Coordinates of C-alpha atoms in Angstrom, one line a residue:
R1 CA -0.3 -0.1 -0.3
G2 CA 2.0 3.6 1.2
S3 CA 5.5 3.8 2.5
D4 CA 6.9 2.0 4.6
R5 CA 7.8 5.1 6.6
F6 CA 4.3 6.3 7.2
R7 CA 0.7 4.7 6.7
L8 CA -2.1 6.5 5.3
I9 CA -5.2 6.5 7.1
T10 CA -9.1 8.1 6.3
M11 CA -12.7 8.0 7.4
L12 CA -15.1 8.4 5.2
R13 CA -19.4 9.0 5.9
E14 CA -22.3 8.8 3.8
P15 CA -21.9 11.6 0.9
L16 CA -25.4 12.8 1.5
D17 CA -25.6 12.6 5.5
T18 CA -22.6 14.4 5.5
M19 CA -23.7 17.2 3.6
I20 CA -27.0 17.8 5.5
S21 CA -25.1 18.0 8.6
L22 CA -22.9 21.0 7.0
Y23 CA -26.5 21.9 6.1
D24 CA -27.7 21.8 9.1
Y25 CA -24.6 23.8 10.9
E26 CA -24.3 26.2 8.8
R27 CA -27.9 27.1 9.1
K28 CA -27.7 27.0 13.2
V29 CA -24.1 29.2 13.0
G30 CA -25.6 32.1 9.9
F31 CA -23.1 31.2 7.0
V32 CA -26.8 29.9 5.3
D33 CA -29.4 32.1 5.4
R34 CA -32.4 29.6 7.4
S35 CA -35.1 30.1 4.5
T36 CA -32.4 28.5 2.0
S37 CA -33.8 24.8 1.1
L38 CA -31.6 21.7 1.3
L39 CA -32.0 21.0 -2.5
D40 CA -30.6 24.8 -2.9
Y41 CA -28.1 24.7 -0.1
I42 CA -26.6 21.1 -1.9
E43 CA -26.4 22.3 -5.7
S44 CA -24.9 25.7 -4.0
K45 CA -21.4 23.3 -3.1
P46 CA -19.5 21.8 -5.9
A47 CA -20.0 18.3 -6.4
N48 CA -18.2 15.0 -5.7
T49 CA -16.0 16.9 -2.6
I50 CA -14.8 13.5 -1.4
A51 CA -13.0 12.9 -4.8
S52 CA -11.7 16.3 -4.7
Y53 CA -10.3 15.6 -0.9
F54 CA -8.4 12.4 -2.3
P55 CA -7.4 13.6 -4.9
C56 CA -9.0 10.9 -7.8
D57 CA -11.1 10.6 -10.7
E58 CA -13.6 8.5 -12.0
H59 CA -10.8 6.0 -13.5
D60 CA -8.2 5.6 -10.8
Y61 CA -10.2 6.2 -7.5
E62 CA -9.7 2.6 -6.7
D63 CA -6.2 3.1 -7.5
V64 CA -6.0 5.8 -5.3
L65 CA -8.1 4.5 -2.3
A66 CA -5.5 0.8 -2.6
R67 CA -2.8 3.6 -0.9
Y68 CA -4.4 3.4 1.8
E69 CA -4.0 1.2 5.0
L70 CA -7.7 1.7 7.0
I71 CA -10.3 4.2 5.1
G72 CA -12.9 3.9 8.2
I73 CA -16.7 4.5 8.0
S74 CA -17.8 7.2 10.5
E75 CA -21.1 4.9 10.5
R76 CA -18.8 2.8 12.4
L77 CA -16.2 4.5 13.8
Q78 CA -16.1 2.4 17.0
D79 CA -15.6 -0.9 14.2
G80 CA -12.7 1.0 12.8
L81 CA -11.0 1.7 15.4
D82 CA -10.8 -1.2 17.0
Y83 CA -9.1 -2.7 14.0
L84 CA -6.5 -0.4 14.1
A85 CA -6.0 -0.4 17.6
D86 CA -5.8 -4.3 17.0
Q87 CA -3.3 -4.3 14.2
L88 CA -0.8 -1.6 16.2
N89 CA -1.2 -3.9 19.0
K90 CA -2.8 -1.7 21.5
P91 CA -5.7 -1.0 23.6
R92 CA -9.1 -1.0 22.5
I93 CA -11.1 2.2 23.8
V94 CA -14.1 3.5 23.2
A95 CA -14.9 6.5 21.2
P96 CA -17.2 9.1 23.1
R97 CA -20.5 10.1 20.7
L98 CA -19.9 14.1 20.6
N99 CA -21.9 16.5 18.5
V100 CA -24.6 14.0 17.4
H101 CA -28.0 15.1 16.2
E102 CA -30.3 14.3 18.9
G103 CA -34.0 14.5 17.8
S104 CA -36.5 13.9 14.9
R105 CA -35.0 15.2 11.1
E106 CA -37.5 15.1 8.7
P107 CA -37.0 12.5 6.3
T108 CA -35.1 13.9 3.3
P109 CA -37.5 14.1 -0.4
S110 CA -36.7 11.5 -2.8
D111 CA -36.0 14.0 -5.5
V112 CA -32.9 15.5 -3.1
V113 CA -31.8 12.0 -3.0
R114 CA -31.8 10.7 -6.3
R115 CA -30.6 14.4 -7.6
F116 CA -27.9 14.1 -5.0
R117 CA -26.8 10.7 -5.7
K118 CA -26.8 11.7 -9.4
R119 CA -24.5 14.5 -9.2
N120 CA -22.1 13.2 -6.0
A121 CA -21.7 9.5 -8.5
L122 CA -18.1 9.3 -7.7
D123 CA -18.3 10.1 -4.6
Y124 CA -20.9 7.2 -3.9
A125 CA -18.7 5.2 -6.0
I126 CA -15.7 6.3 -3.5
Y127 CA -17.8 5.6 -0.3
H128 CA -19.3 2.1 -2.2
H129 CA -15.3 1.5 -2.4
A130 CA -14.6 1.7 1.1
L131 CA -17.3 -0.2 2.6
E132 CA -16.6 -3.2 0.1
R133 CA -13.0 -3.0 1.8
F134 CA -14.0 -1.7 5.6
P135 CA -13.0 -4.5 8.2
P136 CA -14.3 -6.8 9.9
A137 CA -15.7 -8.6 6.9
T138 CA -18.8 -9.4 8.4
L139 CA -20.9 -5.3 8.3
P140 CA -25.0 -5.3 8.9
Y141 CA -27.0 -5.6 6.0
H142 CA -28.0 -1.8 6.4
M143 CA -24.2 -0.8 6.1
T144 CA -23.4 -3.6 2.9
L145 CA -23.2 -1.7 -0.3
E146 CA -26.5 -3.9 -1.2
G147 CA -28.2 -1.8 1.8
L148 CA -27.1 0.9 0.6
I149 CA -28.0 1.0 -2.9
G150 CA -31.6 0.2 -1.9
R151 CA -32.1 3.5 0.6
S152 CA -33.6 6.3 -0.9

């Protein structure tokens, strides 16, 4: 994978969940007007921001991701930390759950989900590829590629 001198490790979060969280935060602190709809907010942001951080494109993202020792999934943070601790022969720690949205959130309209996924297809390809690589091998169904693809 990477160099013998260092190992690359990163975390990914489901792309739409990331965008909705950022939308909620930016509205809360006043960076975005509270009257701005989720759809308008999403469409004002650049597409495929995950891909821009690596950076990679649809032709090389698998090769770029292969350089990473661990690509954790934020929805499975504790599993990723446990795996990393085991690989480093370090004691496991329990990650505190901070900055977690409490309360009920309205379901995201299906047209917003559909438009976001189409516009950010590369980010979803990266996220799904990371899910396929994510240890341990046994994931709950809702976190598998099949479980997520069926999600709307």
